[in-house]
């Protein structure tokens, strides 16, 4: 995980994409929803590993990817303790504006997906996934599951 996220060994994205594709085929979700990066991350780091995975899954493995969420908080979660994460995460993620949502729905055949799978790189408290899942369910998606590559204890 360190080599991929912190050092930027991007060749690992191909391996992780392949692993995720196997898992996602078993889940049989209509659409994959990547957890979005914090504002400024791509400018700072030069890339976002989840967006790279989403693109690999979309273009190499044929999954439908719906970028329905946006993150407005610039605070890095890894710098917060558990209580701080739980307190701030619910205020960090939002559904994209209506025009962007409608474009995504149009790409999905003009229907709201019945089952989506959130993808993220790491789970620490589960607060990010819980917050994103709540937004998607509020939007009207009946089944939301999640897959992460790593768990940090």
PDB file of C-alpha atoms in Angstrom:
ATOM      1  CA  UNK A   1       0.000   0.000   0.000  1.00  0.00           C
ATOM      2  CA  UNK A   2       2.787   2.418   0.919  1.00  0.00           C
ATOM      3  CA  UNK A   3       4.573   1.979  -2.415  1.00  0.00           C
ATOM      4  CA  UNK A   4       1.354   2.583  -4.345  1.00  0.00           C
ATOM      5  CA  UNK A   5      -0.150   5.472  -2.384  1.00  0.00           C
ATOM      6  CA  UNK A   6       2.835   7.318  -0.967  1.00  0.00           C
ATOM      7  CA  UNK A   7       5.703   6.512  -3.301  1.00  0.00           C
ATOM      8  CA  UNK A   8       3.507   6.505  -6.403  1.00  0.00           C
ATOM      9  CA  UNK A   9       4.423   3.138  -7.900  1.00  0.00           C
ATOM     10  CA  UNK A  10       1.596   3.360 -10.410  1.00  0.00           C
ATOM     11  CA  UNK A  11       2.304   0.012 -12.048  1.00  0.00           C
ATOM     12  CA  UNK A  12       0.598  -1.516  -9.007  1.00  0.00           C
ATOM     13  CA  UNK A  13      -2.673   0.009 -10.258  1.00  0.00           C
ATOM     14  CA  UNK A  14      -2.809  -2.623 -13.007  1.00  0.00           C
ATOM     15  CA  UNK A  15      -2.444  -5.447 -10.477  1.00  0.00           C
ATOM     16  CA  UNK A  16      -5.027  -3.947  -8.128  1.00  0.00           C
ATOM     17  CA  UNK A  17      -7.396  -3.333 -11.049  1.00  0.00           C
ATOM     18  CA  UNK A  18      -7.169  -6.982 -12.058  1.00  0.00           C
ATOM     19  CA  UNK A  19      -7.852  -8.142  -8.490  1.00  0.00           C
ATOM     20  CA  UNK A  20     -10.794  -5.744  -8.156  1.00  0.00           C
ATOM     21  CA  UNK A  21     -12.242  -6.862 -11.493  1.00  0.00           C
ATOM     22  CA  UNK A  22     -12.470 -10.447 -10.236  1.00  0.00           C
ATOM     23  CA  UNK A  23     -14.183  -9.373  -7.019  1.00  0.00           C
ATOM     24  CA  UNK A  24     -16.532  -6.945  -8.780  1.00  0.00           C
ATOM     25  CA  UNK A  25     -17.692  -9.593 -11.267  1.00  0.00           C
ATOM     26  CA  UNK A  26     -18.817 -11.714  -8.315  1.00  0.00           C
ATOM     27  CA  UNK A  27     -20.668  -8.793  -6.744  1.00  0.00           C
ATOM     28  CA  UNK A  28     -22.620  -8.135  -9.965  1.00  0.00           C
ATOM     29  CA  UNK A  29     -23.190  -4.438  -9.316  1.00  0.00           C
ATOM     30  CA  UNK A  30     -24.748  -2.376 -12.115  1.00  0.00           C
ATOM     31  CA  UNK A  31     -22.315   0.468 -11.578  1.00  0.00           C
ATOM     32  CA  UNK A  32     -19.086   1.217  -9.726  1.00  0.00           C
ATOM     33  CA  UNK A  33     -18.886   4.474  -7.775  1.00  0.00           C
ATOM     34  CA  UNK A  34     -15.355   5.588  -6.884  1.00  0.00           C
ATOM     35  CA  UNK A  35     -14.765   7.546  -3.701  1.00  0.00           C
ATOM     36  CA  UNK A  36     -13.621  10.966  -4.933  1.00  0.00           C
ATOM     37  CA  UNK A  37     -10.330  12.577  -3.900  1.00  0.00           C
ATOM     38  CA  UNK A  38     -10.085  15.612  -1.686  1.00  0.00           C
ATOM     39  CA  UNK A  39      -9.882  18.891  -3.578  1.00  0.00           C
ATOM     40  CA  UNK A  40      -6.329  19.654  -4.628  1.00  0.00           C
ATOM     41  CA  UNK A  41      -5.025  16.102  -4.236  1.00  0.00           C
ATOM     42  CA  UNK A  42      -4.418  15.582  -7.950  1.00  0.00           C
ATOM     43  CA  UNK A  43      -2.592  18.921  -8.204  1.00  0.00           C
ATOM     44  CA  UNK A  44      -0.504  18.071  -5.156  1.00  0.00           C
ATOM     45  CA  UNK A  45       0.290  14.396  -5.874  1.00  0.00           C
ATOM     46  CA  UNK A  46      -0.136  14.364  -9.651  1.00  0.00           C
ATOM     47  CA  UNK A  47      -2.675  11.541  -9.622  1.00  0.00           C
ATOM     48  CA  UNK A  48      -5.496   9.909  -7.674  1.00  0.00           C
ATOM     49  CA  UNK A  49      -5.210   6.171  -7.210  1.00  0.00           C
ATOM     50  CA  UNK A  50      -8.966   5.555  -6.995  1.00  0.00           C
ATOM     51  CA  UNK A  51      -9.657   7.452 -10.200  1.00  0.00           C
ATOM     52  CA  UNK A  52      -6.883   5.473 -11.875  1.00  0.00           C
ATOM     53  CA  UNK A  53      -8.447   2.207 -10.657  1.00  0.00           C
ATOM     54  CA  UNK A  54     -11.891   3.343 -11.819  1.00  0.00           C
ATOM     55  CA  UNK A  55     -10.513   4.121 -15.269  1.00  0.00           C
ATOM     56  CA  UNK A  56      -8.765   0.745 -15.482  1.00  0.00           C
ATOM     57  CA  UNK A  57     -11.976  -1.018 -14.454  1.00  0.00           C
ATOM     58  CA  UNK A  58     -13.992   0.997 -16.962  1.00  0.00           C
ATOM     59  CA  UNK A  59     -11.762   0.879 -20.016  1.00  0.00           C
ATOM     60  CA  UNK A  60      -9.862  -2.390 -19.578  1.00  0.00           C
ATOM     61  CA  UNK A  61     -12.521  -4.546 -17.909  1.00  0.00           C
ATOM     62  CA  UNK A  62     -15.737  -2.955 -19.191  1.00  0.00           C
ATOM     63  CA  UNK A  63     -17.381  -1.938 -15.913  1.00  0.00           C
ATOM     64  CA  UNK A  64     -19.774   0.994 -15.840  1.00  0.00           C
ATOM     65  CA  UNK A  65     -18.356   3.707 -13.618  1.00  0.00           C
ATOM     66  CA  UNK A  66     -20.526   6.514 -12.287  1.00  0.00           C
ATOM     67  CA  UNK A  67     -18.715   9.397 -10.679  1.00  0.00           C
ATOM     68  CA  UNK A  68     -21.733  10.499  -8.645  1.00  0.00           C
ATOM     69  CA  UNK A  69     -19.949  11.898  -5.607  1.00  0.00           C
ATOM     70  CA  UNK A  70     -17.688  14.813  -4.854  1.00  0.00           C
ATOM     71  CA  UNK A  71     -15.590  15.638  -1.843  1.00  0.00           C
ATOM     72  CA  UNK A  72     -15.419  19.181  -0.568  1.00  0.00           C
ATOM     73  CA  UNK A  73     -13.266  18.779   2.516  1.00  0.00           C
ATOM     74  CA  UNK A  74      -9.539  19.292   2.006  1.00  0.00           C
ATOM     75  CA  UNK A  75      -8.579  17.671   5.317  1.00  0.00           C
ATOM     76  CA  UNK A  76      -6.582  14.459   4.957  1.00  0.00           C
ATOM     77  CA  UNK A  77      -8.345  11.667   6.830  1.00  0.00           C
ATOM     78  CA  UNK A  78      -5.059   9.960   7.718  1.00  0.00           C
ATOM     79  CA  UNK A  79      -4.143  12.976   9.868  1.00  0.00           C
ATOM     80  CA  UNK A  80      -7.261  12.618  12.041  1.00  0.00           C
ATOM     81  CA  UNK A  81      -7.943  10.256  14.915  1.00  0.00           C
ATOM     82  CA  UNK A  82     -11.024   8.022  14.920  1.00  0.00           C
ATOM     83  CA  UNK A  83     -13.336  10.498  16.647  1.00  0.00           C
ATOM     84  CA  UNK A  84     -12.255  13.356  14.371  1.00  0.00           C
ATOM     85  CA  UNK A  85     -12.822  11.187  11.289  1.00  0.00           C
ATOM     86  CA  UNK A  86     -16.285  10.201  12.407  1.00  0.00           C
ATOM     87  CA  UNK A  87     -17.121  13.814  13.207  1.00  0.00           C
ATOM     88  CA  UNK A  88     -15.956  15.318   9.904  1.00  0.00           C
ATOM     89  CA  UNK A  89     -16.639  12.637   7.305  1.00  0.00           C
ATOM     90  CA  UNK A  90     -20.399  13.188   7.118  1.00  0.00           C
ATOM     91  CA  UNK A  91     -19.727  16.781   6.097  1.00  0.00           C
ATOM     92  CA  UNK A  92     -17.131  15.895   3.445  1.00  0.00           C
ATOM     93  CA  UNK A  93     -19.025  14.071   0.670  1.00  0.00           C
ATOM     94  CA  UNK A  94     -21.924  15.230  -1.488  1.00  0.00           C
ATOM     95  CA  UNK A  95     -23.839  14.164  -4.557  1.00  0.00           C
ATOM     96  CA  UNK A  96     -22.734  16.079  -7.629  1.00  0.00           C
ATOM     97  CA  UNK A  97     -25.012  18.825  -8.904  1.00  0.00           C
ATOM     98  CA  UNK A  98     -28.152  17.893 -10.860  1.00  0.00           C
ATOM     99  CA  UNK A  99     -26.687  18.430 -14.336  1.00  0.00           C
ATOM    100  CA  UNK A 100     -23.739  16.140 -13.617  1.00  0.00           C
ATOM    101  CA  UNK A 101     -26.016  13.540 -12.012  1.00  0.00           C
ATOM    102  CA  UNK A 102     -28.340  13.565 -15.020  1.00  0.00           C
ATOM    103  CA  UNK A 103     -25.382  13.085 -17.367  1.00  0.00           C
ATOM    104  CA  UNK A 104     -24.297  10.047 -15.346  1.00  0.00           C
ATOM    105  CA  UNK A 105     -27.833   8.641 -15.315  1.00  0.00           C
ATOM    106  CA  UNK A 106     -28.032   9.122 -19.087  1.00  0.00           C
ATOM    107  CA  UNK A 107     -24.772   7.163 -19.448  1.00  0.00           C
ATOM    108  CA  UNK A 108     -26.408   4.381 -17.417  1.00  0.00           C
ATOM    109  CA  UNK A 109     -29.318   4.036 -19.850  1.00  0.00           C
ATOM    110  CA  UNK A 110     -31.579   6.672 -18.246  1.00  0.00           C
ATOM    111  CA  UNK A 111     -32.270   4.546 -15.190  1.00  0.00           C
ATOM    112  CA  UNK A 112     -31.095   4.803 -11.623  1.00  0.00           C
ATOM    113  CA  UNK A 113     -28.814   1.820 -10.979  1.00  0.00           C
ATOM    114  CA  UNK A 114     -30.334  -0.792  -8.674  1.00  0.00           C
ATOM    115  CA  UNK A 115     -27.042  -1.961  -7.202  1.00  0.00           C
ATOM    116  CA  UNK A 116     -23.808  -0.005  -6.998  1.00  0.00           C
ATOM    117  CA  UNK A 117     -20.441  -0.820  -5.512  1.00  0.00           C
ATOM    118  CA  UNK A 118     -18.340   1.891  -3.929  1.00  0.00           C
ATOM    119  CA  UNK A 119     -14.610   1.413  -4.425  1.00  0.00           C
ATOM    120  CA  UNK A 120     -11.943   2.887  -2.195  1.00  0.00           C
ATOM    121  CA  UNK A 121      -8.338   2.068  -1.477  1.00  0.00           C
ATOM    122  CA  UNK A 122      -8.446   1.682   2.283  1.00  0.00           C
ATOM    123  CA  UNK A 123     -10.906   1.306   5.147  1.00  0.00           C
ATOM    124  CA  UNK A 124      -9.954   2.581   8.561  1.00  0.00           C
ATOM    125  CA  UNK A 125     -13.156   3.409  10.453  1.00  0.00           C
ATOM    126  CA  UNK A 126     -15.660   2.723   7.668  1.00  0.00           C
ATOM    127  CA  UNK A 127     -16.951   6.283   7.971  1.00  0.00           C
ATOM    128  CA  UNK A 128     -16.167   7.220   4.355  1.00  0.00           C
ATOM    129  CA  UNK A 129     -18.013   4.229   2.952  1.00  0.00           C
ATOM    130  CA  UNK A 130     -20.912   4.737   5.340  1.00  0.00           C
ATOM    131  CA  UNK A 131     -21.229   8.407   4.390  1.00  0.00           C
ATOM    132  CA  UNK A 132     -21.024   7.716   0.638  1.00  0.00           C
ATOM    133  CA  UNK A 133     -23.466   4.803   0.879  1.00  0.00           C
ATOM    134  CA  UNK A 134     -25.987   6.960   2.742  1.00  0.00           C
ATOM    135  CA  UNK A 135     -25.848   9.601  -0.011  1.00  0.00           C
ATOM    136  CA  UNK A 136     -26.363   6.994  -2.732  1.00  0.00           C
ATOM    137  CA  UNK A 137     -29.291   5.404  -0.893  1.00  0.00           C
ATOM    138  CA  UNK A 138     -30.793   8.851  -0.324  1.00  0.00           C
ATOM    139  CA  UNK A 139     -30.506   9.374  -4.078  1.00  0.00           C
ATOM    140  CA  UNK A 140     -32.652   6.279  -4.613  1.00  0.00           C
ATOM    141  CA  UNK A 141     -30.214   3.430  -5.182  1.00  0.00           C
ATOM    142  CA  UNK A 142     -31.636   0.465  -3.254  1.00  0.00           C
ATOM    143  CA  UNK A 143     -28.475  -1.659  -2.884  1.00  0.00           C
ATOM    144  CA  UNK A 144     -25.058  -0.242  -2.101  1.00  0.00           C
ATOM    145  CA  UNK A 145     -22.012  -2.372  -1.331  1.00  0.00           C
ATOM    146  CA  UNK A 146     -18.338  -1.507  -1.050  1.00  0.00           C
ATOM    147  CA  UNK A 147     -14.939  -2.961  -1.814  1.00  0.00           C
ATOM    148  CA  UNK A 148     -11.604  -1.706  -0.529  1.00  0.00           C
ATOM    149  CA  UNK A 149      -8.127  -3.001  -1.201  1.00  0.00           C
ATOM    150  CA  UNK A 150      -6.760  -2.541   2.314  1.00  0.00           C
ATOM    151  CA  UNK A 151      -7.908  -2.346   5.914  1.00  0.00           C
ATOM    152  CA  UNK A 152      -5.937  -0.248   8.387  1.00  0.00           C
ATOM    153  CA  UNK A 153      -6.348  -1.195  11.980  1.00  0.00           C
TER     154      UNK A 153
END
